[in-house]
mmCIF file of C-alpha atoms in Angstrom:
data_model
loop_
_atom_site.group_PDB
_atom_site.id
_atom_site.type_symbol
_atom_site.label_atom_id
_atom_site.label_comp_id
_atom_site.label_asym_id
_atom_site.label_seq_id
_atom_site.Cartn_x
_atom_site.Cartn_y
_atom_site.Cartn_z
ATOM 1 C CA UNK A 133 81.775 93.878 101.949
ATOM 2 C CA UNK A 134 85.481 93.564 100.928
ATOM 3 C CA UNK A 135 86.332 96.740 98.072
ATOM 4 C CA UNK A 136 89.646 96.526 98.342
ATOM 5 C CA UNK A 137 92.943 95.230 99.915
ATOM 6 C CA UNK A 138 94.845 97.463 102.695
ATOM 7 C CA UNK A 139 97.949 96.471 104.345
ATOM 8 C CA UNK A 140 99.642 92.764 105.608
ATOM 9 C CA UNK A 141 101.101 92.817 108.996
ATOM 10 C CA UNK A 142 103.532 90.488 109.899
ATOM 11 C CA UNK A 143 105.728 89.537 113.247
ATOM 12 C CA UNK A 144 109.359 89.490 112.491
ATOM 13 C CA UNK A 145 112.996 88.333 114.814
ATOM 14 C CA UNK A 146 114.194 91.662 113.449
ATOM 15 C CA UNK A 147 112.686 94.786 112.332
ATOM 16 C CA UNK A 148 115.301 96.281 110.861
ATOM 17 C CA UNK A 149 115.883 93.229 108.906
ATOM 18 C CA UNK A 150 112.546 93.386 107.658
ATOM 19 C CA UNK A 151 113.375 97.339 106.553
ATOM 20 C CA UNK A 152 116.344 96.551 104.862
ATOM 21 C CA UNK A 153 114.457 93.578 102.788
ATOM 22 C CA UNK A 154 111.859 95.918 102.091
ATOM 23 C CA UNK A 155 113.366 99.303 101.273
ATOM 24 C CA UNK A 156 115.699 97.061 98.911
ATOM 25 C CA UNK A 157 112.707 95.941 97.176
ATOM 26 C CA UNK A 158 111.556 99.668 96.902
ATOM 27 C CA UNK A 159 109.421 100.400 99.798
ATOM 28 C CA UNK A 160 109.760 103.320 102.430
ATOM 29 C CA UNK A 161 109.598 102.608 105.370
ATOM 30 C CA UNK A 162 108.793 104.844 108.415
ATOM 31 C CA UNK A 163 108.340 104.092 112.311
ATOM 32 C CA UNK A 164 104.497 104.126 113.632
ATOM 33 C CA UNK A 165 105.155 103.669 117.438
ATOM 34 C CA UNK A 166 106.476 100.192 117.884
ATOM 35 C CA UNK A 167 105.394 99.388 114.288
ATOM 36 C CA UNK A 168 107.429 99.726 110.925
ATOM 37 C CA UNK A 169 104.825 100.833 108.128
ATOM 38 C CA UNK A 170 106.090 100.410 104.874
ATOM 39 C CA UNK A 171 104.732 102.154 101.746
ATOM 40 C CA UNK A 172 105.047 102.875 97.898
ATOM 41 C CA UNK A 173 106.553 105.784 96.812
ATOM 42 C CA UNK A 174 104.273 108.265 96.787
ATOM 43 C CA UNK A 175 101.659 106.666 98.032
ATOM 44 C CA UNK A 176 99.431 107.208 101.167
ATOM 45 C CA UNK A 177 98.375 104.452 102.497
ATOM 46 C CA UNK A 178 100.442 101.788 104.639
ATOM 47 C CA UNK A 179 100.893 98.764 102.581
ATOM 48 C CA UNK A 180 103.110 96.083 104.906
ATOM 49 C CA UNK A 181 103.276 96.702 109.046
ATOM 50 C CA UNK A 182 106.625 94.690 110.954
ATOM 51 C CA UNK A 183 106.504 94.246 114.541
ATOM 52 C CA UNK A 184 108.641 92.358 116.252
ATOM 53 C CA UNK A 185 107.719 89.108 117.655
ATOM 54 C CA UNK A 186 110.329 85.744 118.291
ATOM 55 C CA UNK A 187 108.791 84.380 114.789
ATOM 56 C CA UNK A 188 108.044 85.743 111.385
ATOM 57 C CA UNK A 189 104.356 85.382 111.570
ATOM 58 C CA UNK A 190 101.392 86.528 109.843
ATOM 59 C CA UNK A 191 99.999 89.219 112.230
ATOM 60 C CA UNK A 192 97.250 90.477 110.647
ATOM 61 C CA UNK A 193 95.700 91.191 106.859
ATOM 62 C CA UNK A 194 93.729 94.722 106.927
ATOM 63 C CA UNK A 195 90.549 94.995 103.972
ATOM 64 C CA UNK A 196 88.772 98.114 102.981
ATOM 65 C CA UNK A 197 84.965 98.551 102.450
ATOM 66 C CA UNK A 198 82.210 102.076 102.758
ATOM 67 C CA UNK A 199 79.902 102.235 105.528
ATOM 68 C CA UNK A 200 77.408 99.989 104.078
ATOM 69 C CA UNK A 201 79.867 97.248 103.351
ATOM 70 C CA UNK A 202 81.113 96.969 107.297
ATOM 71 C CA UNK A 203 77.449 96.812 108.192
ATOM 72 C CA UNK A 204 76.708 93.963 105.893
ATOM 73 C CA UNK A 205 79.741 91.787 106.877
ATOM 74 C CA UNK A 206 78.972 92.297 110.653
ATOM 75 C CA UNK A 207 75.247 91.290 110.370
ATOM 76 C CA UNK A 208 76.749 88.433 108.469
ATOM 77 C CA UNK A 209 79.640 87.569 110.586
ATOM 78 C CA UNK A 210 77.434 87.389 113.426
ATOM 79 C CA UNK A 211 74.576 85.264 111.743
ATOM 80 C CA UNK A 212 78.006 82.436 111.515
ATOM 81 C CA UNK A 213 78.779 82.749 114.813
ATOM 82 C CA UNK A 214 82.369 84.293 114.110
ATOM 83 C CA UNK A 215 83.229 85.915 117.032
ATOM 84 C CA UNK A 216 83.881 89.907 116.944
ATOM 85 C CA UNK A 217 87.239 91.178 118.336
ATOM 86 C CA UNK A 218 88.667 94.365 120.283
ATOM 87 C CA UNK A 219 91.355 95.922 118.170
ATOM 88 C CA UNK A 220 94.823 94.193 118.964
ATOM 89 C CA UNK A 221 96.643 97.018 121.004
ATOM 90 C CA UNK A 222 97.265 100.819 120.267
ATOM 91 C CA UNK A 223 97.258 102.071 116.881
ATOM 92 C CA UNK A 224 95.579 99.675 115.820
ATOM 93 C CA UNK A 225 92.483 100.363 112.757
ATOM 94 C CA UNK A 226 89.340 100.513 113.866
ATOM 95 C CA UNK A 227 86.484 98.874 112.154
ATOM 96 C CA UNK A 228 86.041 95.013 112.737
ATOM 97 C CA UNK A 229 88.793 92.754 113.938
ATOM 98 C CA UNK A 230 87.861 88.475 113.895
ATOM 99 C CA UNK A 231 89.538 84.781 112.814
ATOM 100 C CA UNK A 232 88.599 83.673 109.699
ATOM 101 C CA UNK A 233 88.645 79.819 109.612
ATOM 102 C CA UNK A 234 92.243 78.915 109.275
ATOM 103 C CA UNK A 235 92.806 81.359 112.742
ATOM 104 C CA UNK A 236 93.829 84.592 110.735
ATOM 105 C CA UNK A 237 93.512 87.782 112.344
ATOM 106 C CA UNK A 238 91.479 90.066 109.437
ATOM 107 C CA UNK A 239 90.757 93.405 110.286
ATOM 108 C CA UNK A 240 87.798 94.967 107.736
ATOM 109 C CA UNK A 241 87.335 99.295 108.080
ATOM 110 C CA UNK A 242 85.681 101.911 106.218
ATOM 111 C CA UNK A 243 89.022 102.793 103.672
ATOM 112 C CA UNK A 244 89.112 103.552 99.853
ATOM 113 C CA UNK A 245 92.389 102.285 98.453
ATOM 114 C CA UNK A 246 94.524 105.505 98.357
ATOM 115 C CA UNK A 247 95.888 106.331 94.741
ATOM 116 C CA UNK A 248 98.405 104.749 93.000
ATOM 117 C CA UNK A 249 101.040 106.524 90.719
ATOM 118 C CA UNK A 250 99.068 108.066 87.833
ATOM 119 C CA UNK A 251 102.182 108.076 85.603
ATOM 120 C CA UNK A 252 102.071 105.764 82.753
ATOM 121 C CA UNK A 253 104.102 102.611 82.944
ATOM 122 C CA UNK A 254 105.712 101.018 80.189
ATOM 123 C CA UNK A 255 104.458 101.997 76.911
ATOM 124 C CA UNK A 256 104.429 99.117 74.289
ATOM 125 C CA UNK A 257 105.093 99.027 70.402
ATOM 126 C CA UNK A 258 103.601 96.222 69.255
ATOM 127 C CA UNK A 259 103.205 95.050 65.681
ATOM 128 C CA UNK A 260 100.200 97.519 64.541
ATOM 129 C CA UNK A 261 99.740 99.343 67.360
ATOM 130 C CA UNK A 262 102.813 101.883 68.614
ATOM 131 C CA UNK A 263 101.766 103.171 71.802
ATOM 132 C CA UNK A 264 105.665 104.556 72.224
ATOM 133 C CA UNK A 265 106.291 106.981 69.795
ATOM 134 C CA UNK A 266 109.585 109.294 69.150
ATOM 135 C CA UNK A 267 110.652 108.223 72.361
ATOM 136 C CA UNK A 268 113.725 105.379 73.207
ATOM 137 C CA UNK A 269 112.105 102.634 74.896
ATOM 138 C CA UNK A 270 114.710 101.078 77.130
ATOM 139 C CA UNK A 271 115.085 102.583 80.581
ATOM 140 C CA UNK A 272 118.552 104.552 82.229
ATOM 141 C CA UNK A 273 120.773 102.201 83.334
ATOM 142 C CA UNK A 274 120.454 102.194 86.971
ATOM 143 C CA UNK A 275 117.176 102.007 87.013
ATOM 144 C CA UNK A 276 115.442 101.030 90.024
ATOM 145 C CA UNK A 277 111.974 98.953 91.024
ATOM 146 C CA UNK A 278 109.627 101.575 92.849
ATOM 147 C CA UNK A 279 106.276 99.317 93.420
ATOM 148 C CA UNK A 280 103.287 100.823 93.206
ATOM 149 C CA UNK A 281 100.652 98.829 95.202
ATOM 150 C CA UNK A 282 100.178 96.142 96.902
ATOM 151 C CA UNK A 283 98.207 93.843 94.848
ATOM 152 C CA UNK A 284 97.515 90.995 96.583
ATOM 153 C CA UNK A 285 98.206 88.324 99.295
ATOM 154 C CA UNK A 286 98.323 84.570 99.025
ATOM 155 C CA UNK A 287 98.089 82.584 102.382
ATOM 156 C CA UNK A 288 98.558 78.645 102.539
ATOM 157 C CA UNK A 289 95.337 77.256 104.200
ATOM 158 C CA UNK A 290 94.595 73.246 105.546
ATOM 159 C CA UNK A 291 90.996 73.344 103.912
ATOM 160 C CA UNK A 292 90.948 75.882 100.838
ATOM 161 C CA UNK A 293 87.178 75.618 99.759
ATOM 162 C CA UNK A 294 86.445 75.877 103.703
ATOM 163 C CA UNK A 295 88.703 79.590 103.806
ATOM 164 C CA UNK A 296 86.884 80.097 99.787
ATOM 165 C CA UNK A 297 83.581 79.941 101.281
ATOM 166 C CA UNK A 298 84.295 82.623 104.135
ATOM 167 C CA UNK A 299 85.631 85.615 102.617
ATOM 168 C CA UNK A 300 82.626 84.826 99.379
ATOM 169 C CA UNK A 301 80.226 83.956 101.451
ATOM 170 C CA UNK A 302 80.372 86.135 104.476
ATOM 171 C CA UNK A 303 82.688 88.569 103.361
ATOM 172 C CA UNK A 304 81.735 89.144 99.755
ATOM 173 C CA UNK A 305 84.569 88.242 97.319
ATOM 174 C CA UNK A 306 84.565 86.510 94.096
ATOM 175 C CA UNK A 307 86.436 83.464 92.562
ATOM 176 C CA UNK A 308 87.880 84.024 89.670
ATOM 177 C CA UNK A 309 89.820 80.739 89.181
ATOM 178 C CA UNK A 310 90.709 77.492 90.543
ATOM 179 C CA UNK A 311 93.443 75.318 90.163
ATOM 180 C CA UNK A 312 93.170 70.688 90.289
ATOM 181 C CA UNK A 313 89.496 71.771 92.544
ATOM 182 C CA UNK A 314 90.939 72.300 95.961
ATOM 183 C CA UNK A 315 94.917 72.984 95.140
ATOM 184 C CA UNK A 316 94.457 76.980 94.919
ATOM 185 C CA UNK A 317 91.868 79.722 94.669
ATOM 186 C CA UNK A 318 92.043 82.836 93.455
ATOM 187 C CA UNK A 319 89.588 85.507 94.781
ATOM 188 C CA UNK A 320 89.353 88.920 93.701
ATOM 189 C CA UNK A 321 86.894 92.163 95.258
ATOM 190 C CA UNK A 322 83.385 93.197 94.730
ATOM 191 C CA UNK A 323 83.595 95.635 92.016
ATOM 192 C CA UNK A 324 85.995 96.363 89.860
ATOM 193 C CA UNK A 325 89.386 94.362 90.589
ATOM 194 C CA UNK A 326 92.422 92.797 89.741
ATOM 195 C CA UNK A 327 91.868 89.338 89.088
ATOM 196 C CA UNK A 328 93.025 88.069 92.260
ATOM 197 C CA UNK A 329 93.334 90.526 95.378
ATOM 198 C CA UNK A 330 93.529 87.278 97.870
ATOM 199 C CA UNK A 331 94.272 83.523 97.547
ATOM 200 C CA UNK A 332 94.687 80.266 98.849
ATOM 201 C CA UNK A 333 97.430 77.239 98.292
ATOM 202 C CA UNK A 334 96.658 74.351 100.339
ATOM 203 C CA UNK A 335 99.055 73.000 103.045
ATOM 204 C CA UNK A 336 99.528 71.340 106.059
ATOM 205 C CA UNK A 337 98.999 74.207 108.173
ATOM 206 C CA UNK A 338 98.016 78.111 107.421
ATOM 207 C CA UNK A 339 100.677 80.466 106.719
ATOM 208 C CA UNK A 340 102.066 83.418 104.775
ATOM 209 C CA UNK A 341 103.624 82.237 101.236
ATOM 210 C CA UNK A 342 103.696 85.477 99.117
ATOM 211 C CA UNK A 343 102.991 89.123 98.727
ATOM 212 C CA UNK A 344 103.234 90.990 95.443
ATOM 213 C CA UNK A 345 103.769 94.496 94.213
ATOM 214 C CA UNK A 346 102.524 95.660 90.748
ATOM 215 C CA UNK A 347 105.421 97.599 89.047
ATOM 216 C CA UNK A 348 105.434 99.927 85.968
ATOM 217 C CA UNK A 349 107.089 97.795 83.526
ATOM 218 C CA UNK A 350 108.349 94.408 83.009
ATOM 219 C CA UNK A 351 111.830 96.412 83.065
ATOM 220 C CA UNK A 352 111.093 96.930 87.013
ATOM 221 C CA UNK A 353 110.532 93.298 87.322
ATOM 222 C CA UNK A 354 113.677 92.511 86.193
ATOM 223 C CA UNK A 355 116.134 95.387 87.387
ATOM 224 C CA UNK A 356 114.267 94.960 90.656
ATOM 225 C CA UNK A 357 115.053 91.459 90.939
ATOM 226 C CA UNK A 358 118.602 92.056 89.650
ATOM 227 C CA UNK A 359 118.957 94.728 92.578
ATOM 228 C CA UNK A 360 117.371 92.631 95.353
ATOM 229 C CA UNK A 361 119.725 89.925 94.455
ATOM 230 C CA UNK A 362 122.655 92.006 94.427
ATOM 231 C CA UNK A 363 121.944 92.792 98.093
ATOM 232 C CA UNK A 364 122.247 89.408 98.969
ATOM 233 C CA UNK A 365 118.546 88.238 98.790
ATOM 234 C CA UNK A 366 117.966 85.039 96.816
ATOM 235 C CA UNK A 367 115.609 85.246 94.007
ATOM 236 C CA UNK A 368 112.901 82.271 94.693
ATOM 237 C CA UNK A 369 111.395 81.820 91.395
ATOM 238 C CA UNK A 370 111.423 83.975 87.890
ATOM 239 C CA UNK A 371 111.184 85.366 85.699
ATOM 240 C CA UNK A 372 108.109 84.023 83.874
ATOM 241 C CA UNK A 373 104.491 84.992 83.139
ATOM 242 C CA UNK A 374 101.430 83.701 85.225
ATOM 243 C CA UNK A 375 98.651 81.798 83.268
ATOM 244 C CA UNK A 376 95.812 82.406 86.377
ATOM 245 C CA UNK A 377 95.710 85.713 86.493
ATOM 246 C CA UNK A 378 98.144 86.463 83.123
ATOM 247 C CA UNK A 379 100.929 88.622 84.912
ATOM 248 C CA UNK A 380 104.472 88.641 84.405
ATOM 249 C CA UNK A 381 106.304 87.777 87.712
ATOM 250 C CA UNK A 382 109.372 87.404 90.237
ATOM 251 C CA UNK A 383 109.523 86.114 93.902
ATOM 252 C CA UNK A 384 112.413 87.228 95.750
ATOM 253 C CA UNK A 385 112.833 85.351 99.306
ATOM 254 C CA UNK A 386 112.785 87.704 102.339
ATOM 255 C CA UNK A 387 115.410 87.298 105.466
ATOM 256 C CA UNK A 388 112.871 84.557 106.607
ATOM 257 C CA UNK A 389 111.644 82.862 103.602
ATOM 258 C CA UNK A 390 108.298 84.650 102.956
ATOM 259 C CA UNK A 391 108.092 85.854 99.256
ATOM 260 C CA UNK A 392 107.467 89.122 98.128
ATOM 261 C CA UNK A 393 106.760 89.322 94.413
ATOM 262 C CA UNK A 394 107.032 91.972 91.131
ATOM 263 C CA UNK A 395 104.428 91.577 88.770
ATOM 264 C CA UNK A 396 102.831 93.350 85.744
ATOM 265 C CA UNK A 397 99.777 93.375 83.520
ATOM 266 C CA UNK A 398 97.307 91.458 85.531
ATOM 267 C CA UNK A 399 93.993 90.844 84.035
ATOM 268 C CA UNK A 400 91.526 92.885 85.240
ATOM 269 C CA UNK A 401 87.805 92.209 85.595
ATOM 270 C CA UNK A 402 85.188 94.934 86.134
ATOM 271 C CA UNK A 403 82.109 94.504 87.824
ATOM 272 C CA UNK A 404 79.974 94.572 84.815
ATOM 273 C CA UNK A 405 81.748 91.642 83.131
ATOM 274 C CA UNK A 406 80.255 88.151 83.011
ATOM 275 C CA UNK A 407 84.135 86.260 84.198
ATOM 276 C CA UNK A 408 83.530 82.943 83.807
ATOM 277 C CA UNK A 409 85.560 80.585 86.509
ATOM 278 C CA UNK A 410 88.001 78.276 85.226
ATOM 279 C CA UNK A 411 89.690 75.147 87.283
ATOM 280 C CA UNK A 412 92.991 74.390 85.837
ATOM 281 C CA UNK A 413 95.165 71.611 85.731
ATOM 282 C CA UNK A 414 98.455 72.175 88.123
ATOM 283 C CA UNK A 415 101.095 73.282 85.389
ATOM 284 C CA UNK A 416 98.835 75.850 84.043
ATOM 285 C CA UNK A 417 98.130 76.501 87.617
ATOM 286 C CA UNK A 418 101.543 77.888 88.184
ATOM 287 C CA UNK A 419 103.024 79.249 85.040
ATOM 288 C CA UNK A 420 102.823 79.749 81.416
ATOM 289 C CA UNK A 421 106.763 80.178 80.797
ATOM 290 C CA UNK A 422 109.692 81.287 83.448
ATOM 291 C CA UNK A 423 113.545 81.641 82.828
ATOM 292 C CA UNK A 424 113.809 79.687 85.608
ATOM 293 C CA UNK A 425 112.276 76.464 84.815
ATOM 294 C CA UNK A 426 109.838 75.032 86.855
ATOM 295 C CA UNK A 427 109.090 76.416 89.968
ATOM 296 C CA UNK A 428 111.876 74.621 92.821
ATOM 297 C CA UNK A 429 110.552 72.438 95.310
ATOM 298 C CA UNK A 430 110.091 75.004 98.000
ATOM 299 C CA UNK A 431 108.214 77.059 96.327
ATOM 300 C CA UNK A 432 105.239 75.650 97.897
ATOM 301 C CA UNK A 433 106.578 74.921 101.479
ATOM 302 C CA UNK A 434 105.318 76.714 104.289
ATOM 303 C CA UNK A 435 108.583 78.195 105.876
ATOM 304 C CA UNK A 436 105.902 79.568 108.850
ATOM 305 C CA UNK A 437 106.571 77.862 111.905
ATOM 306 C CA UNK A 438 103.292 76.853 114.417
#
């Protein structure tokens, strides 16, 4: 089933719009045929795909699983009835290719998430226990963001529990939280994972609301924002600290008002842990603090047009 999170494709007015919003942010991006793959530094492994199309539009979400995994969810996804697809033009994956409920293309292949930067991200001192020792804390001035994954992808869906049920019951995920029942969902891998690798707001209508990128430091969270902005990108909500899921965060609005976020320290739950699932009220839904206030009325609207 579902190990781990590969790529988000979306359709875009203007590539190189998309490239400049991205390599901004701290991707690199390189041409893939009539494709833009964008990456993390260092990094193998294609983390956001732009083609052009006359809307920006969720194309496509790509999953990783072994051999065994792809079997599973095919006998499974054929037991529902969920109709198997041909691959949607050249280069694209192989593996499977279907809707899930709310009409999203997924594609599911046999890929290990390719390594992330090894180096060690901001080192703490905290009372008791100095993790940063004889060295200066603060970064160089200058500094930029340079994300290191792609964590995960939120979508807004018509009928959350209906898209909840899918990916956990065909597909293998896990809910790790809730927020007011059917508001949000927050769904992380089979194995070890971050606590959320996909989720769900409810809306009118599916869409894309956010992607985020884990950073090295809550430094990069805020110099990143601070250099996105300076671009001319408006910051959409930040910074402030997550209570689902615990990380730090900023959204920054791309040229079409999708999201992509920084975060940091997400809790992480490995396979062998007993995580017990928690439905919370809406404030604690959204955020434990933020410099920003509250989070501004559009946070929540789905910019993507039908």
């Amino acid at each position: 089933m579902i190990r781990n999170l590969q790529h988000f494709a979306l359709t875009v007015p203007d590539v190189e719009a998309g490239r400049r919003f991205y390599e901004t942010f701290g991707l690199e991006g390189e041409a893939r045929g009539n494709r833009l793959a964008l990456s993390c530094a260092g990094r193998a492994q294609d983390q956001v795909l732009l083609s052009e199309g006359p809307k920006r539009r969720l194309h496509h979400i790509g999953f990783g699983t072994d051999a065994a995994g792809l079997a599973a969810a095919k006998t499974r996804l054929e037991a529902a009835g969920v109709r198997l697809l041909d691959p949607p033009g050249e280069g694209a994956p192989d593996g499977l290719w279907f809707h899930d409920p709310d009409g999203n293309l997924v594609n599911l292949q046999i890929a290990d998430s390719a390594p992330a930067s090894a180096s060690a991200g901001g080192r703490v001192n905290s009372p008791g226990d100095f993790r940063r020792l004889g060295a200066r804390g603060a970064p160089v001035r200058g500094t930029r963001a340079r994300p290191r994954r792609l964590g995960h992808v939120l979508l807004f869906s018509p009928d959350v529990p209906r898209a909840t049920a899918f990916y956990t019951d065909i597909l293998g995920m896990r809910v790790s939280d809730t927020v007011g029942g059917h508001i949000l969902a927050f769904l992380r891998t089979a194995g070890d994972s971050d606590h959320h690798v996909l989720a769900f707001a409810h809306a009118d209508r599916p869409g894309f609301h956010h992607a985020s990128f884990e950073v090295g430091s809550l430094d990069e969270i805020v110099l990143g924002a601070q250099q996105v902005v300076e671009a001319g990108y408006r910051s959409a909500w930040g910074m402030g600290r997550h209570v689902v899921g615990s990380n730090f965060f900023h959204y920054l609005r791309d040229p079409w008002n999708g999201m992509a976020e920084y975060f940091w320290d997400i809790d992480f739950v490995p396979d062998t842990t007993k995580w017990e699932v928690q439905d919370w009220g809406p404030v604690d839904g959204f955020f434990l603090w933020s410099t920003g206030g509250p989070p501004p009325d559009d946070f929540v609207r789905n910019f993507e047009e039908g």
